[in-house]
C-alpha cells in the first residue's frame, strides 16, 4: 500500500503500522509528510518545524 507524495509525487511507502498524524519523510524530496487518513492512505505536507511561526 503506497501513495504519492503531495509535494513531488514520488511514491511513498508508509510503514505497515502507520497511524494518523504520524510523520513520514518523503524519499524523493525529503519533505515531512503527515498521515492524514489510512483507508485509503493519504498524506499531507507537515508544517516545517524549523519554520518561524511568528509571534
Ligand atoms: Zn516528495
PDB file of C-alpha atoms and ligand atoms in Angstrom:
ATOM      1  CA  UNK A   1       0.000   0.000   0.000  1.00  0.00           C
ATOM      2  CA  UNK A   2       1.716   3.162  -1.157  1.00  0.00           C
ATOM      3  CA  UNK A   3       0.681   6.629  -2.116  1.00  0.00           C
ATOM      4  CA  UNK A   4       2.181   9.636  -3.824  1.00  0.00           C
ATOM      5  CA  UNK A   5       3.984  12.493  -2.153  1.00  0.00           C
ATOM      6  CA  UNK A   6       1.806  15.625  -2.379  1.00  0.00           C
ATOM      7  CA  UNK A   7       4.929  17.681  -2.997  1.00  0.00           C
ATOM      8  CA  UNK A   8       6.888  15.774  -5.651  1.00  0.00           C
ATOM      9  CA  UNK A   9       4.552  12.857  -6.481  1.00  0.00           C
ATOM     10  CA  UNK A  10       7.213  10.276  -5.708  1.00  0.00           C
ATOM     11  CA  UNK A  11       5.761   7.007  -4.456  1.00  0.00           C
ATOM     12  CA  UNK A  12       5.863   6.889  -0.674  1.00  0.00           C
ATOM     13  CA  UNK A  13       5.536   3.659   1.270  1.00  0.00           C
ATOM     14  CA  UNK A  14       4.218   4.288   4.743  1.00  0.00           C
ATOM     15  CA  UNK A  15       5.106   1.723   7.397  1.00  0.00           C
ATOM     16  CA  UNK A  16       2.566  -1.027   7.819  1.00  0.00           C
ATOM     17  CA  UNK A  17       1.718   0.229  11.270  1.00  0.00           C
ATOM     18  CA  UNK A  18       1.349   3.867  10.211  1.00  0.00           C
ATOM     19  CA  UNK A  19      -1.133   5.863  12.231  1.00  0.00           C
ATOM     20  CA  UNK A  20      -2.983   9.092  11.581  1.00  0.00           C
ATOM     21  CA  UNK A  21      -0.803  12.127  12.366  1.00  0.00           C
ATOM     22  CA  UNK A  22       2.363  10.072  12.045  1.00  0.00           C
ATOM     23  CA  UNK A  23       5.174  11.835  10.206  1.00  0.00           C
ATOM     24  CA  UNK A  24       6.982  10.220   7.290  1.00  0.00           C
ATOM     25  CA  UNK A  25       9.896  11.591   5.320  1.00  0.00           C
ATOM     26  CA  UNK A  26       9.452  11.523   1.566  1.00  0.00           C
ATOM     27  CA  UNK A  27      12.329   9.587  -0.023  1.00  0.00           C
ATOM     28  CA  UNK A  28      12.096  11.791  -3.104  1.00  0.00           C
ATOM     29  CA  UNK A  29      12.092  15.366  -1.823  1.00  0.00           C
ATOM     30  CA  UNK A  30      12.806  14.853   1.898  1.00  0.00           C
ATOM     31  CA  UNK A  31       9.610  16.640   2.840  1.00  0.00           C
ATOM     32  CA  UNK A  32       7.977  15.772   6.121  1.00  0.00           C
ATOM     33  CA  UNK A  33       4.627  14.220   5.353  1.00  0.00           C
ATOM     34  CA  UNK A  34       1.817  13.700   7.805  1.00  0.00           C
ATOM     35  CA  UNK A  35      -0.531  10.732   7.548  1.00  0.00           C
ATOM     36  CA  UNK A  36      -3.995  12.245   7.424  1.00  0.00           C
ATOM     37  CA  UNK A  37      -6.005   9.124   6.561  1.00  0.00           C
ATOM     38  CA  UNK A  38      -5.404   5.383   6.456  1.00  0.00           C
ATOM     39  CA  UNK A  39      -8.037   3.830   4.204  1.00  0.00           C
ATOM     40  CA  UNK A  40      -7.040   4.804   1.675  1.00  0.00           C
ATOM     41  CA  UNK A  41      -3.738   6.148   2.813  1.00  0.00           C
ATOM     42  CA  UNK A  42      -3.453   9.898   2.382  1.00  0.00           C
ATOM     43  CA  UNK A  43      -0.543  12.187   3.079  1.00  0.00           C
ATOM     44  CA  UNK A  44      -0.242  15.926   3.507  1.00  0.00           C
ATOM     45  CA  UNK A  45       2.749  18.171   3.868  1.00  0.00           C
ATOM     46  CA  UNK A  46       3.601  18.565   7.518  1.00  0.00           C
ATOM     47  CA  UNK A  47       4.413  22.001   8.860  1.00  0.00           C
ATOM     48  CA  UNK A  48       8.129  22.668   8.795  1.00  0.00           C
ATOM     49  CA  UNK A  49       9.302  22.545  12.408  1.00  0.00           C
ATOM     50  CA  UNK A  50      12.172  24.868  11.604  1.00  0.00           C
ATOM     51  CA  UNK A  51       9.899  27.471  10.162  1.00  0.00           C
ATOM     52  CA  UNK A  52       9.305  30.620  12.172  1.00  0.00           C
ATOM     53  CA  UNK A  53       5.671  30.510  13.212  1.00  0.00           C
ATOM     54  CA  UNK A  54       5.688  34.223  14.000  1.00  0.00           C
ATOM     55  CA  UNK A  55       4.768  35.894  17.240  1.00  0.00           C
TER      56      UNK A  55
HETATM   57 ZN1  LIG B   1       8.231  14.220  -2.055  1.00  0.00          ZN
END
